[in-house]
Coordinates of C-alpha atoms in Angstrom, one line a residue:
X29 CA -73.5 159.6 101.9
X30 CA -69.8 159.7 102.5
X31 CA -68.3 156.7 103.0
X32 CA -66.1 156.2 106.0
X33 CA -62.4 155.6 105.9
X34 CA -61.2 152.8 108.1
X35 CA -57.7 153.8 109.4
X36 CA -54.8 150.7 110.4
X37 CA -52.8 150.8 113.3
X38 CA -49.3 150.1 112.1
X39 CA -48.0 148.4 115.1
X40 CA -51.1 146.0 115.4
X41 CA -52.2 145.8 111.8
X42 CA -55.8 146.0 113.2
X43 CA -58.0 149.0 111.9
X44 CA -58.9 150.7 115.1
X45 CA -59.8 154.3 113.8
X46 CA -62.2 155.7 111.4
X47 CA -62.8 159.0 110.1
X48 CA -65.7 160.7 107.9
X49 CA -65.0 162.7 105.7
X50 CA -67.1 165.7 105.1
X51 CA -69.5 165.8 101.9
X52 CA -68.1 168.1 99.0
X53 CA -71.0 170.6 99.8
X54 CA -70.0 171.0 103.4
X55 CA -66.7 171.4 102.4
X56 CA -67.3 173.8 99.6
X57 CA -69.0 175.9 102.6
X58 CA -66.1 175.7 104.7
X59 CA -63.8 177.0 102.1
X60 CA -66.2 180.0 102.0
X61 CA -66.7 180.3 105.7
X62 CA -62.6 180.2 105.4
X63 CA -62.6 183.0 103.3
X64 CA -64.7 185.9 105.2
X65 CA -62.6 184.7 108.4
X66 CA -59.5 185.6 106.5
X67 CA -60.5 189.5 105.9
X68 CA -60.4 189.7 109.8
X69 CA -57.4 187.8 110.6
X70 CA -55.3 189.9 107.7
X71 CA -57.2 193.1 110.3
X72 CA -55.5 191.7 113.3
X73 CA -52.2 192.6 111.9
X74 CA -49.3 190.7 112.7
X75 CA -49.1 191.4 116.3
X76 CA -52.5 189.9 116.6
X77 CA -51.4 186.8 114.2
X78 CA -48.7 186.5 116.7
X79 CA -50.1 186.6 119.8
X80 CA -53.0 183.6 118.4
X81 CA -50.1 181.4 117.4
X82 CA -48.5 181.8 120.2
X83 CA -51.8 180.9 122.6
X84 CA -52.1 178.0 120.4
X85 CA -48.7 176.4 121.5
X86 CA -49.6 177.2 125.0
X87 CA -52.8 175.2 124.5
X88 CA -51.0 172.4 122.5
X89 CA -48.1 172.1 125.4
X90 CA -51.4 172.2 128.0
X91 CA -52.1 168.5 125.8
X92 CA -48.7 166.9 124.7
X93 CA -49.1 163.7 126.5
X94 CA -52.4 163.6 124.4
X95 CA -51.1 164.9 120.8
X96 CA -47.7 162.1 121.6
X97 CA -50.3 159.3 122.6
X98 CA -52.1 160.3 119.1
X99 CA -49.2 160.5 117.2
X100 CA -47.7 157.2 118.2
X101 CA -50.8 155.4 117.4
X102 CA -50.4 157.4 113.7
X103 CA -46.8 156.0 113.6
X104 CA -45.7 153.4 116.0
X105 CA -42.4 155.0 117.0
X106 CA -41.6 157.3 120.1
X107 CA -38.6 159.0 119.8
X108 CA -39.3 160.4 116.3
X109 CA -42.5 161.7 117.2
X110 CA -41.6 163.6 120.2
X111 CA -38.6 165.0 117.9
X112 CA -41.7 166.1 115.6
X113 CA -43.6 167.6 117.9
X114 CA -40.3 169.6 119.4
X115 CA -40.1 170.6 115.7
X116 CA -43.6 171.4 115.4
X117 CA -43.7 174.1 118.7
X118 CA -40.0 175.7 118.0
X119 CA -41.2 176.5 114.1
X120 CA -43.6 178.6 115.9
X121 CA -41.5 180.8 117.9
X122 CA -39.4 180.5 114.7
X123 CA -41.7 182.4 112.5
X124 CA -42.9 184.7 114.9
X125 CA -39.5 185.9 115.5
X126 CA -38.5 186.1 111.8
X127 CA -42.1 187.5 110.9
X128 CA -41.6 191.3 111.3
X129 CA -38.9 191.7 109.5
X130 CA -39.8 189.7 106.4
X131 CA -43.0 191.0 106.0
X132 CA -41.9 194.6 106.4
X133 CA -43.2 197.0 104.1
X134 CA -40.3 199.1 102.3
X135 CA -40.7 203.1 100.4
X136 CA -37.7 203.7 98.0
X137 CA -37.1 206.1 95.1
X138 CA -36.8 205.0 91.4
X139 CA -34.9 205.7 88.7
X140 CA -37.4 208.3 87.5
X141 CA -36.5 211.1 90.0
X142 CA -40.2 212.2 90.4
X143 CA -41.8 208.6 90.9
X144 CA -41.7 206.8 94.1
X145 CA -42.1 203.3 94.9
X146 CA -44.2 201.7 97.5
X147 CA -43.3 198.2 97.9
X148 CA -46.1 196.0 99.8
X149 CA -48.0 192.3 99.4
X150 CA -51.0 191.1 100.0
X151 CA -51.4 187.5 101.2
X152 CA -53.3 184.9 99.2
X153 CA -56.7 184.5 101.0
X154 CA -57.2 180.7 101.4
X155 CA -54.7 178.1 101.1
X156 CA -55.1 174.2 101.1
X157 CA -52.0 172.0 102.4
X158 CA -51.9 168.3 101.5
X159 CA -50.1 166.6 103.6
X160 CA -48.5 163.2 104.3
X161 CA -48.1 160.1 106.7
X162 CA -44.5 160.1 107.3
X163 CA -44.4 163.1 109.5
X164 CA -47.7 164.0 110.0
X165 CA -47.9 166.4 112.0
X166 CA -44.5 167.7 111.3
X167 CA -45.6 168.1 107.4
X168 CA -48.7 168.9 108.2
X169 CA -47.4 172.5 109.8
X170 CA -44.6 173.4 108.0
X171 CA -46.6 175.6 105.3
X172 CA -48.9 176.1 107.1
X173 CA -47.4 178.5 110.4
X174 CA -45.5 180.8 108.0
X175 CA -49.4 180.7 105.7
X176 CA -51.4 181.9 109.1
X177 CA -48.5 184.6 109.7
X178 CA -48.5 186.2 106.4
X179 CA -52.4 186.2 106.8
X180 CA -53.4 183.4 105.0
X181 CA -56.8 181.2 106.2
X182 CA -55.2 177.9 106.1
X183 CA -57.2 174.3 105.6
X184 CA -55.2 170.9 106.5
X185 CA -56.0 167.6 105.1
X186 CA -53.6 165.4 106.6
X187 CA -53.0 161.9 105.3
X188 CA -56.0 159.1 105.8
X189 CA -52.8 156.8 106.8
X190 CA -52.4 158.9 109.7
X191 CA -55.0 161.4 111.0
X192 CA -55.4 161.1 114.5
X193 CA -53.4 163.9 115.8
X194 CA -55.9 166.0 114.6
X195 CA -57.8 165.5 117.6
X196 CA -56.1 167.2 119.8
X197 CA -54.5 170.1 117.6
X198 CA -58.5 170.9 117.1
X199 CA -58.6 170.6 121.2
X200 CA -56.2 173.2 121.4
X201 CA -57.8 175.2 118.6
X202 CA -61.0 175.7 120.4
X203 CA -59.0 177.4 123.0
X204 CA -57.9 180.2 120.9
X205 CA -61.2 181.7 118.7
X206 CA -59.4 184.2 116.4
X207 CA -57.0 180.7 115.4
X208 CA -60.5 178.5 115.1
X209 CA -61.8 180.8 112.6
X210 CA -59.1 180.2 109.8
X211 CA -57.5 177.0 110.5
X212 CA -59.5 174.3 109.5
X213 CA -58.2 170.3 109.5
X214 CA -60.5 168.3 107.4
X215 CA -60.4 163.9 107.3
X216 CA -60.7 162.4 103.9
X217 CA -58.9 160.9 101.5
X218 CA -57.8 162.0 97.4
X219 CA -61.4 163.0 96.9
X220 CA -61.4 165.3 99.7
X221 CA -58.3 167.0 98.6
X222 CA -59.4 167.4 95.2
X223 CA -62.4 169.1 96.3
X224 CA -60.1 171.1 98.5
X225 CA -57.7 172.2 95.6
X226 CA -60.9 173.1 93.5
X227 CA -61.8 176.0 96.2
X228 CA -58.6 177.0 97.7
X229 CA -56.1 180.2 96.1
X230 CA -52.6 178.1 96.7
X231 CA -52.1 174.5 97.3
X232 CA -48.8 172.8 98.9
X233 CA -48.6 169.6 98.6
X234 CA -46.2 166.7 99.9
X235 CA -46.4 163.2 98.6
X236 CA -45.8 160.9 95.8
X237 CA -44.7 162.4 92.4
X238 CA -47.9 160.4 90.8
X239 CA -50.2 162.4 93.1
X240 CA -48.0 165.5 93.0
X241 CA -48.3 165.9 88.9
X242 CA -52.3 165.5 89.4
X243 CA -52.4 168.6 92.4
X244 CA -50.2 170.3 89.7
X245 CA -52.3 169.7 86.8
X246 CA -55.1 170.6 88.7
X247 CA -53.6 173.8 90.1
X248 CA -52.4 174.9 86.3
X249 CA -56.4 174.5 85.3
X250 CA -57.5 177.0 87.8
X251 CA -54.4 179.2 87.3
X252 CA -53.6 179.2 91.4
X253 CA -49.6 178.3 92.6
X254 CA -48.8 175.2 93.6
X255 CA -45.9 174.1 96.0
X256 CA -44.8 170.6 95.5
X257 CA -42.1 169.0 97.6
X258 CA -42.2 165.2 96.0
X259 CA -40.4 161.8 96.2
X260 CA -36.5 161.6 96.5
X261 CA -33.6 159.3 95.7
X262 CA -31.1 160.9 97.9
X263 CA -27.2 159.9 97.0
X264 CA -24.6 159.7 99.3
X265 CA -21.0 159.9 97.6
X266 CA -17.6 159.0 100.0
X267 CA -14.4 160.0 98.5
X268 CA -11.7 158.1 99.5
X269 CA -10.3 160.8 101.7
X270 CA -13.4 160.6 103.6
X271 CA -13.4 159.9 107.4
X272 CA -15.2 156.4 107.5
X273 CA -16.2 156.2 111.0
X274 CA -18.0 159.5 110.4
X275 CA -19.3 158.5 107.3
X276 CA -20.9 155.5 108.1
X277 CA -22.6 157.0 111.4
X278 CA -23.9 159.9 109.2
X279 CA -25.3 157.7 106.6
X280 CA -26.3 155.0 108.5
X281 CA -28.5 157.5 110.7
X282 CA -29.6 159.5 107.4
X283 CA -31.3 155.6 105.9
X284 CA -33.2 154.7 108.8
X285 CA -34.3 157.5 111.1
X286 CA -38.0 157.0 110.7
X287 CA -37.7 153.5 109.0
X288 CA -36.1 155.1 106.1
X289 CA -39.8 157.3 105.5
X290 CA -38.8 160.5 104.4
X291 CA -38.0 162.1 101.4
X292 CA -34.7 162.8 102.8
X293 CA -33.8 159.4 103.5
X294 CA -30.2 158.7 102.0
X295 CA -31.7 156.2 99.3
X296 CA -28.1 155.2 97.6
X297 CA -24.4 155.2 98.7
X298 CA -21.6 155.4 96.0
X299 CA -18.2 154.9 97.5
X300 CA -14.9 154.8 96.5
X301 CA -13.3 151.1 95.0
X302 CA -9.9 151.9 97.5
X303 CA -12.5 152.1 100.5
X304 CA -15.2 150.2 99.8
X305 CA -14.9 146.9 101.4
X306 CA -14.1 148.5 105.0
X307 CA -16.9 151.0 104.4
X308 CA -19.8 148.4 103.7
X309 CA -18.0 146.4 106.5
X310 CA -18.3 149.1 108.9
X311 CA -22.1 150.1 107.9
X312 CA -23.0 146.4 108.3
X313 CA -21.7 146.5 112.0
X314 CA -23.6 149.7 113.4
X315 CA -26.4 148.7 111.6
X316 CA -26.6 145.4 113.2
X317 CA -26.5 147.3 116.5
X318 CA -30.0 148.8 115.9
X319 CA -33.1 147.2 117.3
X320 CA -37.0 147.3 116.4
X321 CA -39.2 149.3 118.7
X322 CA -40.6 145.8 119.5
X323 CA -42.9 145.0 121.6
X324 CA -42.6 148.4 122.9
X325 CA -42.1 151.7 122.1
X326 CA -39.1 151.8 123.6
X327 CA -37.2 148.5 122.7
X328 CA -35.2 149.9 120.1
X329 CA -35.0 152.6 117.6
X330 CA -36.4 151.2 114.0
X331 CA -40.1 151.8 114.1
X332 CA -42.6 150.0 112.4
X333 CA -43.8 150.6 107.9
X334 CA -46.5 153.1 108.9
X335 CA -48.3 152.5 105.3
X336 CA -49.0 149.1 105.0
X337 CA -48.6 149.4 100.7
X338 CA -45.0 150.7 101.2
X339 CA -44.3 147.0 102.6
X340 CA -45.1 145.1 99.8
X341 CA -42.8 148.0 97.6
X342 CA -39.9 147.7 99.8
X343 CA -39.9 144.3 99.5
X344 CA -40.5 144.3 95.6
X345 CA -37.3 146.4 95.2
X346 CA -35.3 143.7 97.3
X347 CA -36.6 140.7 95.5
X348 CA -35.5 142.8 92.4
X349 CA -32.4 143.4 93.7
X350 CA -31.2 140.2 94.7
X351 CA -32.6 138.7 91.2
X352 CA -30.5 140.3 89.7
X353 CA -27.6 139.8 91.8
X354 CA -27.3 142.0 95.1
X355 CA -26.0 140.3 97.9
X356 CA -27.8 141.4 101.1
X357 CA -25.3 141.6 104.4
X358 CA -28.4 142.6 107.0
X359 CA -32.2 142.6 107.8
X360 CA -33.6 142.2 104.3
X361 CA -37.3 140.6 104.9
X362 CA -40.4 142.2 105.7
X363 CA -41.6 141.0 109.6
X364 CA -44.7 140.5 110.4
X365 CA -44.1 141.1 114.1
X366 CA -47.7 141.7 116.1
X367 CA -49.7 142.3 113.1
X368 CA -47.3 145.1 111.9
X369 CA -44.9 145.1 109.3
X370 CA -41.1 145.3 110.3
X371 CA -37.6 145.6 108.2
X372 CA -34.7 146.0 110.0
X373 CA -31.5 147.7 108.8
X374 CA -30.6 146.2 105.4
X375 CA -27.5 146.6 103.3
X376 CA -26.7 145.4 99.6
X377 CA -23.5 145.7 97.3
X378 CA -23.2 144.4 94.1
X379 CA -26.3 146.5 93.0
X380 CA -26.3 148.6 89.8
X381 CA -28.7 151.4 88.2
X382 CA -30.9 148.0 86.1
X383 CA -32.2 147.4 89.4
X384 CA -35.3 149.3 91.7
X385 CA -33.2 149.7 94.6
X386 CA -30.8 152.2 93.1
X387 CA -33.5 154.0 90.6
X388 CA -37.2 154.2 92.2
X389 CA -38.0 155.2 95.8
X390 CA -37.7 152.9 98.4
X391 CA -38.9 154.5 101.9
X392 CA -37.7 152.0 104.0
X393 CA -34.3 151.5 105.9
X394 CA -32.5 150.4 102.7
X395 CA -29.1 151.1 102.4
X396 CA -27.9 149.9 98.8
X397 CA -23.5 150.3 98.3
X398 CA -21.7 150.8 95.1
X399 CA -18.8 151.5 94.1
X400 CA -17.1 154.1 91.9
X401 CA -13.4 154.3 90.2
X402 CA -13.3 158.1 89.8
X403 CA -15.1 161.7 91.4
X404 CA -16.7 161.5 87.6
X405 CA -18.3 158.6 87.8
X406 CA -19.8 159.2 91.2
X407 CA -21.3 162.4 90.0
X408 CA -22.6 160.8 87.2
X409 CA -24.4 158.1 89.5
X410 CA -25.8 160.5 91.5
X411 CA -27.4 162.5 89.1
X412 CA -28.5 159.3 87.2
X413 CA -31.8 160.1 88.7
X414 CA -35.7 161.6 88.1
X415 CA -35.6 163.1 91.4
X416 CA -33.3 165.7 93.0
X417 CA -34.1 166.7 96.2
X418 CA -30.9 166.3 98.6
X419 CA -27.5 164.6 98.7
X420 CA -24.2 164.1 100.6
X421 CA -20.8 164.2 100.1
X422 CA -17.9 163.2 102.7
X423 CA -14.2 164.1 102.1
X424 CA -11.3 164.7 104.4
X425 CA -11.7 168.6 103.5
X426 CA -15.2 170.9 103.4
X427 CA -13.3 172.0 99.9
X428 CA -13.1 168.5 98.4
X429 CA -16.2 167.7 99.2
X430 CA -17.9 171.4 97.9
X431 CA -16.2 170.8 94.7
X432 CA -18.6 167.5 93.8
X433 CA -21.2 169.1 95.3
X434 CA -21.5 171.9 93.0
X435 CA -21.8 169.3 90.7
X436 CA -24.8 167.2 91.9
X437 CA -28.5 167.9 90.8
X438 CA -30.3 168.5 94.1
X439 CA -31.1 171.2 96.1
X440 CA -30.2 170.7 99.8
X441 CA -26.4 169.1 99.9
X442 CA -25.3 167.9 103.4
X443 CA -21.1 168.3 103.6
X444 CA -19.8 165.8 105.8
X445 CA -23.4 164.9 107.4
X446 CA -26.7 163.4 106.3
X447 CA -30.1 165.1 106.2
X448 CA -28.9 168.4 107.8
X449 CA -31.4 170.1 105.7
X450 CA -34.5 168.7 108.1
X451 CA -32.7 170.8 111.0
X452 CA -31.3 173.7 109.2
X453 CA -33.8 175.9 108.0
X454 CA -32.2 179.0 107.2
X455 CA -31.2 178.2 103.9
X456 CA -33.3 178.2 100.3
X457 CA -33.3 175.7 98.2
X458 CA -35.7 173.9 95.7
X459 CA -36.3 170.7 94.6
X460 CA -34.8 169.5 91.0
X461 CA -36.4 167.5 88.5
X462 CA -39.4 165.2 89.4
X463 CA -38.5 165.8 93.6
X464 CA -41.1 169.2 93.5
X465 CA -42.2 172.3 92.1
X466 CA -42.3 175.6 93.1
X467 CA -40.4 178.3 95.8
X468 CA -38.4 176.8 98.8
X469 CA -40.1 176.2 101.9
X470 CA -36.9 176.9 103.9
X471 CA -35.8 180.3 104.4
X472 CA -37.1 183.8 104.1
X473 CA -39.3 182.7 100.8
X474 CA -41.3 179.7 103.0
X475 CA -42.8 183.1 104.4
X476 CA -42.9 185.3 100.9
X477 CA -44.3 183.0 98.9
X478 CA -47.9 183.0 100.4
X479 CA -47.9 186.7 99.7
X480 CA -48.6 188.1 96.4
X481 CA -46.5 191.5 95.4
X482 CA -47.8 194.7 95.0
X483 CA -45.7 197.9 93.3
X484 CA -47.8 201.1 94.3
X485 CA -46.1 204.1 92.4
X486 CA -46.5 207.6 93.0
X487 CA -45.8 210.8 91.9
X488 CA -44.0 213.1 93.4
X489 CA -43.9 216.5 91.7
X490 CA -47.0 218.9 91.3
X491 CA -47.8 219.1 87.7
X492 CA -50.7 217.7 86.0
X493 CA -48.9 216.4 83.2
X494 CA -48.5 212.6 83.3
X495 CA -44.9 211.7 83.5
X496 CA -44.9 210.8 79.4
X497 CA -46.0 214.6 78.3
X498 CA -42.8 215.5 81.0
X499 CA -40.0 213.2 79.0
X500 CA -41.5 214.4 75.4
X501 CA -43.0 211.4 74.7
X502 CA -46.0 213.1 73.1

């Protein structure tokens, strides 16, 4: 029998939820179930697709007060999770805009004059999305709208730390049958998606890099592509030219919107010796400004740790620091505030790369500040790093600031902002190093990569020769 999973409340600490998750057999069947649903939602074509998603929103916006209500519960902050669920229904009519024309089949001749090229993809029948707690529901869709419009079948397992806006996404499932048939959410925790990734023909995955190198493994074993977007260590460099008043805002709002919990939380701040003091001076005074969301949802903007083990790291990595010399100028404890755990804005300087701080991820509203002497050493910092997923840079000019960027290892680099990657989706980019694997899941490719390519070549002319006997190969 499967055991069940007892899931925490992270405002209350009480454990107030449960899910079951489905024996391997049952979900072994679903996969296949999955799979013949798939052939007729690839038959719909894409104006069918379409029209599904788009019913699907219509039912979702019939239920928002119940999906917010859920998601709160899953995270313990407002604002932030009616942001993701904004995010959630516009990356729908996103996609079904940008749909037609990426998925557009195109006839062209070739550079043998008698041979024509038919250029079309089929999509990958099932794919499996492994998802995590920090944006649940957020993370849990981004794959998985541009999967269902290349026609894809799609099965969800969202995070055990946060499951219960499943609920009522399924609720507004049921409302659309040709959507019910090939989107599937299913409860459980690493077992689950192992059995998921064992049965599936793609896998995305977002998490930890630990669990992300076992889904790759895993993947490479049954020779099926894998999309990993991992942990981060995002920099933040301020040349001395910068605007400080802008900087600190920027950065301020890109290390704790969500607590500091996502991957594209600005992690480390390297800022220039002529500037420094007023900088961390100025951070320290904003942040002070910023309240917990407690005892309500709306007493202040810094939500509660949603996973109650990422507590006991951030506060490993500050007891590091400090050991080994950081000074800390705000917040800098872990609350216990209601039964949930709390950390308020906290900045450090004197910190250097021997400590966790500045080196392993944090994912908490942690802002360490360190000084550099010249644009060289700042680049260096930044890249001194496993992960390379985003960055910033602030200078007086856009060209300044472009000419360190260029030189930093990530893929998404915010000029003169923070985090600008989570709103602007236009652009490609992919994760370096130990921050992810595989195509971008912004841009035109988020759609193309859950289509495999197909080259159909014909021959034009009327002879029965193949083209070899024609060019005097034989």
């Amino acid at each position: 029998m499967t055991k069940p999973i007892e899931v925490r409340n992270p405002r209350t600490g009480k454990f107030d939820y449960v899910i079951i998750p489905a024996p391997p057999k049952l979900l072994v069947q679903q996969c296949k179930r999955s799979r013949r649903a798939q052939v007729r939602w690839q038959q719909l074509g894409l104006e069918g697709r379409i029209e599904a998603l788009q019913q699907w929103k219509q039912a979702i916006l019939s239920g928002r007060d119940r999906l917010t209500e859920a998601l709160v519960n899953d995270t313990g902050r407002l604002s932030v999770s009616v942001l993701e669920i904004d995010s959630f229904l516009s990356s729908i009519d996103r996609w079904c805009r940008l749909a037609p024309e990426l998925l557009q089949e195109s006839a062209k001749n070739t550079a043998i004059p008698f041979i024509a090229l038919q250029q079309t993809s089929v999509p990958y029948p099932l794919v499996g999305i492994i998802s995590p707690w920090n944006f649940p529901l957020l993370l849990s869709t981004i794959d998985t709208i541009p999967a269902l419009l290349a026609g894809c079948a799609v099965i969800v397992k969202p995070s055990e730390i946060a499951p219960r806006f499943v609920a009522p996404l399924i609720t507004a499932l049921n409302a659309v049958p040709k959507l019910r048939d090939i989107l599937t959410f299913v409860e459980g925790g690493g077992a689950t998606g192992s059995i998921l990734i064992e049965n599936v023909d793609l896998v995305c995955f977002t998490g930890s890099v630990a669990t992300g190198r076992k889904v790759a493994e895993a993947a490479a074993k049954r020779f099926i592509p894998a999309f990993l977007e991992l942990g981060g260590k995002d920099p933040a460099i301020v040349l001395e030219s910068a605007n400080l008043e802008l900087a600190t805002s920027a950065i301020l709002w890109g290390s704790v919107v969500n607590s500091g919990q996502s991957c594209l939380s600005i992690e480390r701040i390297y800022v220039a010796e002529s500037i420094f003091e007023k900088f961390y001076h100025q951070l320290v005074a904003k942040a002070h400004r910023l309240q917990l969301a407690y005892p309500t949802v709306e007493s202040g903007e810094i939500g509660p740790i949603i996973a109650e083990r990422q507590a006991a790291i951030i506060s490993d990595h500050l007891l590091d620091a400090v050991e080994k010399g950081a000074v800390i100028h705000c917040g800098g404890v872990i609350e216990d505030l209601g039964g949930g755990w709390w950390c308020r804005p906290t900045v450090l300087t004197q910190v250097d790369h021997s400590m966790k701080v500045m080196t392993e991820e944090t994912f908490g509203p942690i802002m360490p500040v360190m000084p550099f002497s010249t644009v060289e050493e700042a680049v260096s910092l930044a890249n001194d790093s496993i992960y390379g997923l985003s960055a910033a840079v602030f200078a007086e000019s856009a060209a300044e600031a472009l000419e360190v960027a260029y030189q930093i290892d990530a893929g998404g680099i915010s000029i003169n902002d923070a985090g600008l990657t989570a709103m602007m989706h236009e652009g490609e980019k992919n994760a370096f190093k130990f921050s992810g694997l595989g195509g971008s899941r912004m841009g035109a490719a988020a759609l193309k990569r859950f289509m495999r390519k197909k080259a159909i070549l014909i021959k034009t002319n009327a002879t029965n020769d193949p083209w070899w006997f024609e060019n005097g190969e034989l």
